Amino acid sequence: MENRPAPFAPFGTVRNPITAMLREHDAAGEILKTIRNLACQFVASEDACFSYRTLYNALETLEADLHEHIHLENNVLFPRTLDLEGDLQSA
């Protein structure tokens, strides 16, 4: 890496947008909880039509995908990004 100054970051430190995204992740988790509760834990009644069953399966898939996305960002991407920024600032 060449000895050049870091480019201008209008958001300051990466901690600022990460903090905003963590709040968004918390809010998304609460929304998912509400959807799950309103949708009877994604369990369709015995006499539910194909459309309801498909909807509940899709909502459950969405929930799992979003939880995985949040996990990867919160526990892998964000910590690595903060470490990289710290390394650059101490270099």
Short mmCIF file of N, CA, C and O in Angstrom, two decimals:
data_model
loop_
_atom_site.label_atom_id
_atom_site.label_comp_id
_atom_site.label_asym_id
_atom_site.label_seq_id
_atom_site.Cartn_x
_atom_site.Cartn_y
_atom_site.Cartn_z
N MET A 1 0.84 -1.18 0.00
CA MET A 1 0.00 0.00 0.00
C MET A 1 0.89 1.25 0.00
O MET A 1 1.85 1.33 0.76
N GLU A 2 0.57 2.18 -0.83
CA GLU A 2 1.34 3.41 -0.92
C GLU A 2 1.04 4.30 0.28
O GLU A 2 -0.02 4.24 0.87
N ASN A 3 1.98 5.17 0.62
CA ASN A 3 1.79 6.10 1.73
C ASN A 3 1.02 7.31 1.25
O ASN A 3 1.57 8.35 0.97
N ARG A 4 -0.28 7.14 1.16
CA ARG A 4 -1.18 8.24 0.78
C ARG A 4 -2.14 8.46 1.92
O ARG A 4 -2.49 7.53 2.65
N PRO A 5 -2.61 9.69 2.08
CA PRO A 5 -3.60 9.92 3.13
C PRO A 5 -4.91 9.20 2.78
O PRO A 5 -5.22 8.97 1.62
N ALA A 6 -5.62 8.84 3.81
CA ALA A 6 -6.92 8.19 3.62
C ALA A 6 -7.86 9.16 2.92
O ALA A 6 -7.79 10.37 3.13
N PRO A 7 -8.75 8.65 2.06
CA PRO A 7 -9.70 9.55 1.40
C PRO A 7 -10.66 10.16 2.42
O PRO A 7 -10.89 9.62 3.50
N PHE A 8 -11.20 11.30 2.06
CA PHE A 8 -12.16 12.00 2.92
C PHE A 8 -13.40 11.15 3.13
O PHE A 8 -13.95 10.59 2.18
N ALA A 9 -13.82 10.99 4.36
CA ALA A 9 -15.04 10.22 4.69
C ALA A 9 -16.07 11.19 5.27
O ALA A 9 -15.91 11.67 6.40
N PRO A 10 -17.11 11.53 4.52
CA PRO A 10 -18.09 12.52 4.98
C PRO A 10 -18.84 12.08 6.24
O PRO A 10 -19.41 12.91 6.93
N PHE A 11 -18.83 10.79 6.55
CA PHE A 11 -19.55 10.27 7.72
C PHE A 11 -18.67 10.21 8.96
O PHE A 11 -19.09 9.74 10.01
N GLY A 12 -17.42 10.67 8.84
CA GLY A 12 -16.49 10.61 9.96
C GLY A 12 -15.88 9.22 10.04
O GLY A 12 -15.32 8.73 9.07
N THR A 13 -16.04 8.57 11.15
CA THR A 13 -15.56 7.21 11.32
C THR A 13 -16.60 6.21 10.83
O THR A 13 -17.80 6.54 10.82
N VAL A 14 -16.17 5.02 10.46
CA VAL A 14 -17.14 4.01 10.02
C VAL A 14 -18.06 3.59 11.15
O VAL A 14 -19.12 3.01 10.93
N ARG A 15 -17.67 3.91 12.37
CA ARG A 15 -18.53 3.58 13.52
C ARG A 15 -19.89 4.28 13.40
O ARG A 15 -20.92 3.73 13.83
N ASN A 16 -19.92 5.45 12.78
CA ASN A 16 -21.19 6.18 12.66
C ASN A 16 -22.21 5.45 11.79
O ASN A 16 -23.33 5.20 12.24
N PRO A 17 -21.89 5.07 10.55
CA PRO A 17 -22.89 4.33 9.77
C PRO A 17 -23.16 2.94 10.35
O PRO A 17 -24.29 2.44 10.26
N ILE A 18 -22.15 2.32 10.96
CA ILE A 18 -22.38 1.00 11.58
C ILE A 18 -23.38 1.12 12.72
O ILE A 18 -24.28 0.29 12.85
N THR A 19 -23.26 2.16 13.52
CA THR A 19 -24.21 2.38 14.61
C THR A 19 -25.63 2.54 14.07
O THR A 19 -26.58 1.98 14.61
N ALA A 20 -25.77 3.28 12.99
CA ALA A 20 -27.09 3.46 12.37
C ALA A 20 -27.63 2.12 11.86
O ALA A 20 -28.81 1.80 12.06
N MET A 21 -26.77 1.32 11.24
CA MET A 21 -27.22 0.03 10.73
C MET A 21 -27.58 -0.94 11.86
O MET A 21 -28.52 -1.73 11.73
N LEU A 22 -26.87 -0.88 12.96
CA LEU A 22 -27.21 -1.73 14.11
C LEU A 22 -28.60 -1.38 14.64
O LEU A 22 -29.39 -2.27 14.98
N ARG A 23 -28.92 -0.09 14.68
CA ARG A 23 -30.27 0.33 15.09
C ARG A 23 -31.31 -0.20 14.10
O ARG A 23 -32.38 -0.67 14.50
N GLU A 24 -30.99 -0.11 12.80
CA GLU A 24 -31.92 -0.63 11.79
C GLU A 24 -32.11 -2.14 11.94
O GLU A 24 -33.22 -2.65 11.78
N HIS A 25 -31.04 -2.85 12.26
CA HIS A 25 -31.15 -4.29 12.47
C HIS A 25 -32.06 -4.61 13.65
O HIS A 25 -32.87 -5.54 13.59
N ASP A 26 -31.91 -3.86 14.73
CA ASP A 26 -32.79 -4.05 15.89
C ASP A 26 -34.25 -3.81 15.51
O ASP A 26 -35.14 -4.58 15.89
N ALA A 27 -34.48 -2.74 14.76
CA ALA A 27 -35.86 -2.43 14.33
C ALA A 27 -36.40 -3.53 13.42
O ALA A 27 -37.56 -3.94 13.57
N ALA A 28 -35.57 -4.02 12.51
CA ALA A 28 -36.02 -5.10 11.61
C ALA A 28 -36.36 -6.35 12.40
O ALA A 28 -37.35 -7.04 12.10
N GLY A 29 -35.57 -6.65 13.43
CA GLY A 29 -35.86 -7.80 14.29
C GLY A 29 -37.21 -7.67 14.98
O GLY A 29 -37.97 -8.64 15.07
N GLU A 30 -37.52 -6.47 15.44
CA GLU A 30 -38.82 -6.24 16.08
C GLU A 30 -39.97 -6.38 15.08
O GLU A 30 -41.02 -6.93 15.40
N ILE A 31 -39.76 -5.88 13.87
CA ILE A 31 -40.78 -6.01 12.82
C ILE A 31 -41.01 -7.48 12.50
O ILE A 31 -42.16 -7.93 12.37
N LEU A 32 -39.93 -8.24 12.38
CA LEU A 32 -40.07 -9.67 12.10
C LEU A 32 -40.83 -10.39 13.22
O LEU A 32 -41.65 -11.27 12.95
N LYS A 33 -40.56 -10.00 14.45
CA LYS A 33 -41.27 -10.59 15.59
C LYS A 33 -42.77 -10.31 15.48
O LYS A 33 -43.60 -11.20 15.71
N THR A 34 -43.11 -9.09 15.13
CA THR A 34 -44.52 -8.71 14.99
C THR A 34 -45.18 -9.50 13.86
O THR A 34 -46.29 -10.02 14.01
N ILE A 35 -44.49 -9.60 12.73
CA ILE A 35 -45.03 -10.36 11.60
C ILE A 35 -45.26 -11.81 12.01
O ILE A 35 -46.32 -12.39 11.74
N ARG A 36 -44.28 -12.41 12.68
CA ARG A 36 -44.42 -13.81 13.11
C ARG A 36 -45.63 -13.97 14.03
O ARG A 36 -46.41 -14.91 13.89
N ASN A 37 -45.79 -13.06 14.97
CA ASN A 37 -46.93 -13.15 15.90
C ASN A 37 -48.26 -12.97 15.18
O ASN A 37 -49.23 -13.70 15.45
N LEU A 38 -48.32 -12.02 14.26
CA LEU A 38 -49.56 -11.80 13.51
C LEU A 38 -49.88 -12.97 12.58
O LEU A 38 -51.04 -13.21 12.26
N ALA A 39 -48.85 -13.67 12.13
CA ALA A 39 -49.03 -14.79 11.20
C ALA A 39 -49.03 -16.13 11.93
O ALA A 39 -48.67 -17.16 11.35
N CYS A 40 -49.45 -16.13 13.18
CA CYS A 40 -49.62 -17.38 13.95
C CYS A 40 -48.36 -18.25 13.94
O CYS A 40 -48.44 -19.47 13.74
N GLN A 41 -47.21 -17.62 14.12
CA GLN A 41 -45.92 -18.31 14.13
C GLN A 41 -45.64 -19.04 12.81
O GLN A 41 -44.89 -20.01 12.74
N PHE A 42 -46.28 -18.58 11.74
CA PHE A 42 -46.15 -19.14 10.39
C PHE A 42 -46.71 -20.55 10.29
O PHE A 42 -46.29 -21.34 9.43
N VAL A 43 -47.66 -20.87 11.16
CA VAL A 43 -48.32 -22.17 11.10
C VAL A 43 -49.73 -21.94 10.57
O VAL A 43 -50.57 -21.33 11.23
N ALA A 44 -49.95 -22.45 9.37
CA ALA A 44 -51.27 -22.29 8.74
C ALA A 44 -52.24 -23.30 9.36
O ALA A 44 -51.85 -24.39 9.77
N SER A 45 -53.49 -22.91 9.41
CA SER A 45 -54.52 -23.82 9.94
C SER A 45 -54.66 -25.02 9.00
O SER A 45 -54.24 -24.99 7.84
N GLU A 46 -55.25 -26.08 9.52
CA GLU A 46 -55.42 -27.31 8.74
C GLU A 46 -56.17 -27.07 7.43
O GLU A 46 -55.86 -27.70 6.43
N ASP A 47 -57.13 -26.17 7.46
CA ASP A 47 -57.94 -25.94 6.26
C ASP A 47 -57.45 -24.76 5.41
O ASP A 47 -58.14 -24.31 4.51
N ALA A 48 -56.24 -24.31 5.67
CA ALA A 48 -55.70 -23.18 4.91
C ALA A 48 -55.46 -23.56 3.46
O ALA A 48 -55.05 -24.68 3.15
N CYS A 49 -55.69 -22.60 2.58
CA CYS A 49 -55.49 -22.85 1.16
C CYS A 49 -53.99 -22.80 0.82
O CYS A 49 -53.17 -22.39 1.62
N PHE A 50 -53.70 -23.19 -0.39
CA PHE A 50 -52.33 -23.21 -0.88
C PHE A 50 -51.67 -21.83 -0.78
O PHE A 50 -50.49 -21.72 -0.44
N SER A 51 -52.43 -20.78 -1.07
CA SER A 51 -51.88 -19.42 -1.03
C SER A 51 -51.41 -19.05 0.37
O SER A 51 -50.33 -18.46 0.53
N TYR A 52 -52.20 -19.37 1.39
CA TYR A 52 -51.79 -19.08 2.76
C TYR A 52 -50.55 -19.87 3.14
O TYR A 52 -49.62 -19.35 3.76
N ARG A 53 -50.53 -21.14 2.80
CA ARG A 53 -49.37 -21.98 3.12
C ARG A 53 -48.11 -21.44 2.42
O ARG A 53 -47.04 -21.37 3.03
N THR A 54 -48.25 -21.03 1.17
CA THR A 54 -47.13 -20.47 0.42
C THR A 54 -46.66 -19.16 1.06
O THR A 54 -45.46 -18.93 1.20
N LEU A 55 -47.60 -18.33 1.45
CA LEU A 55 -47.26 -17.06 2.10
C LEU A 55 -46.49 -17.32 3.40
O LEU A 55 -45.44 -16.71 3.64
N TYR A 56 -46.98 -18.21 4.23
CA TYR A 56 -46.31 -18.48 5.51
C TYR A 56 -44.92 -19.07 5.29
O TYR A 56 -43.97 -18.70 5.99
N ASN A 57 -44.77 -19.94 4.30
CA ASN A 57 -43.44 -20.48 3.99
C ASN A 57 -42.50 -19.37 3.52
O ASN A 57 -41.33 -19.33 3.92
N ALA A 58 -43.01 -18.48 2.68
CA ALA A 58 -42.18 -17.38 2.17
C ALA A 58 -41.80 -16.43 3.30
O ALA A 58 -40.65 -15.95 3.36
N LEU A 59 -42.71 -16.14 4.20
CA LEU A 59 -42.40 -15.26 5.34
C LEU A 59 -41.35 -15.90 6.25
O LEU A 59 -40.44 -15.21 6.73
N GLU A 60 -41.45 -17.19 6.45
CA GLU A 60 -40.46 -17.87 7.29
C GLU A 60 -39.08 -17.86 6.63
O GLU A 60 -38.06 -17.67 7.29
N THR A 61 -39.05 -18.02 5.32
CA THR A 61 -37.79 -17.96 4.57
C THR A 61 -37.20 -16.55 4.65
O THR A 61 -36.00 -16.37 4.86
N LEU A 62 -38.05 -15.54 4.48
CA LEU A 62 -37.60 -14.14 4.59
C LEU A 62 -37.00 -13.90 5.97
O LEU A 62 -35.92 -13.30 6.09
N GLU A 63 -37.68 -14.36 7.00
CA GLU A 63 -37.20 -14.17 8.37
C GLU A 63 -35.82 -14.81 8.54
O GLU A 63 -34.89 -14.19 9.07
N ALA A 64 -35.66 -16.05 8.10
CA ALA A 64 -34.38 -16.75 8.24
C ALA A 64 -33.28 -16.04 7.46
O ALA A 64 -32.15 -15.87 7.96
N ASP A 65 -33.58 -15.62 6.24
CA ASP A 65 -32.59 -14.93 5.41
C ASP A 65 -32.17 -13.60 6.05
O ASP A 65 -30.98 -13.25 6.07
N LEU A 66 -33.13 -12.86 6.57
CA LEU A 66 -32.80 -11.58 7.18
C LEU A 66 -32.00 -11.76 8.47
O LEU A 66 -31.06 -11.02 8.73
N HIS A 67 -32.35 -12.78 9.25
CA HIS A 67 -31.56 -13.05 10.47
C HIS A 67 -30.12 -13.42 10.11
O HIS A 67 -29.18 -12.98 10.78
N GLU A 68 -29.93 -14.20 9.04
CA GLU A 68 -28.58 -14.54 8.63
C GLU A 68 -27.82 -13.30 8.16
O GLU A 68 -26.65 -13.10 8.51
N HIS A 69 -28.48 -12.46 7.39
CA HIS A 69 -27.88 -11.21 6.91
C HIS A 69 -27.44 -10.36 8.10
O HIS A 69 -26.30 -9.86 8.14
N ILE A 70 -28.32 -10.19 9.07
CA ILE A 70 -28.02 -9.38 10.25
C ILE A 70 -26.86 -9.99 11.03
O ILE A 70 -25.94 -9.28 11.46
N HIS A 71 -26.89 -11.29 11.21
CA HIS A 71 -25.80 -11.97 11.94
C HIS A 71 -24.46 -11.73 11.26
O HIS A 71 -23.47 -11.38 11.91
N LEU A 72 -24.41 -11.91 9.94
CA LEU A 72 -23.15 -11.75 9.22
C LEU A 72 -22.62 -10.32 9.31
O LEU A 72 -21.42 -10.09 9.50
N GLU A 73 -23.51 -9.35 9.18
CA GLU A 73 -23.06 -7.96 9.29
C GLU A 73 -22.62 -7.64 10.71
O GLU A 73 -21.53 -7.10 10.92
N ASN A 74 -23.47 -7.96 11.69
CA ASN A 74 -23.16 -7.59 13.08
C ASN A 74 -21.93 -8.29 13.63
O ASN A 74 -21.17 -7.70 14.41
N ASN A 75 -21.73 -9.55 13.27
CA ASN A 75 -20.71 -10.37 13.91
C ASN A 75 -19.47 -10.65 13.06
O ASN A 75 -18.49 -11.15 13.59
N VAL A 76 -19.53 -10.34 11.77
CA VAL A 76 -18.38 -10.57 10.90
C VAL A 76 -17.94 -9.27 10.23
O VAL A 76 -16.84 -8.77 10.45
N LEU A 77 -18.81 -8.72 9.41
CA LEU A 77 -18.44 -7.55 8.60
C LEU A 77 -18.13 -6.32 9.44
O LEU A 77 -17.08 -5.68 9.26
N PHE A 78 -19.02 -5.95 10.35
CA PHE A 78 -18.82 -4.72 11.12
C PHE A 78 -17.56 -4.79 11.98
O PHE A 78 -16.76 -3.84 11.97
N PRO A 79 -17.34 -5.87 12.75
CA PRO A 79 -16.10 -5.91 13.54
C PRO A 79 -14.84 -5.85 12.67
O PRO A 79 -13.87 -5.16 13.02
N ARG A 80 -14.84 -6.53 11.53
CA ARG A 80 -13.67 -6.49 10.65
C ARG A 80 -13.45 -5.08 10.10
O ARG A 80 -12.32 -4.61 9.98
N THR A 81 -14.54 -4.42 9.77
CA THR A 81 -14.44 -3.05 9.24
C THR A 81 -13.86 -2.11 10.29
O THR A 81 -12.98 -1.29 9.98
N LEU A 82 -14.33 -2.24 11.52
CA LEU A 82 -13.80 -1.40 12.59
C LEU A 82 -12.32 -1.69 12.84
O LEU A 82 -11.53 -0.77 13.07
N ASP A 83 -11.94 -2.97 12.76
CA ASP A 83 -10.53 -3.33 12.92
C ASP A 83 -9.68 -2.72 11.81
O ASP A 83 -8.60 -2.19 12.06
N LEU A 84 -10.17 -2.81 10.58
CA LEU A 84 -9.42 -2.25 9.45
C LEU A 84 -9.25 -0.74 9.60
O LEU A 84 -8.18 -0.19 9.35
N GLU A 85 -10.32 -0.07 10.00
CA GLU A 85 -10.22 1.37 10.19
C GLU A 85 -9.20 1.69 11.28
O GLU A 85 -8.40 2.60 11.14
N GLY A 86 -9.24 0.92 12.34
CA GLY A 86 -8.27 1.14 13.42
C GLY A 86 -6.84 0.93 12.96
O GLY A 86 -5.94 1.69 13.31
N ASP A 87 -6.64 -0.12 12.14
CA ASP A 87 -5.30 -0.36 11.60
C ASP A 87 -4.83 0.80 10.73
O ASP A 87 -3.67 1.20 10.78
N LEU A 88 -5.74 1.33 9.91
CA LEU A 88 -5.37 2.44 9.03
C LEU A 88 -5.06 3.70 9.83
O LEU A 88 -4.16 4.45 9.48
N GLN A 89 -5.79 3.92 10.90
CA GLN A 89 -5.55 5.12 11.71
C GLN A 89 -4.26 5.04 12.49
O GLN A 89 -3.64 6.05 12.76
N SER A 90 -3.85 3.82 12.85
CA SER A 90 -2.62 3.69 13.62
C SER A 90 -1.39 3.52 12.74
O SER A 90 -0.27 3.49 13.24
N ALA A 91 -1.61 3.43 11.44
CA ALA A 91 -0.47 3.26 10.51
C ALA A 91 0.21 4.57 10.20
O ALA A 91 -0.25 5.62 10.35
#
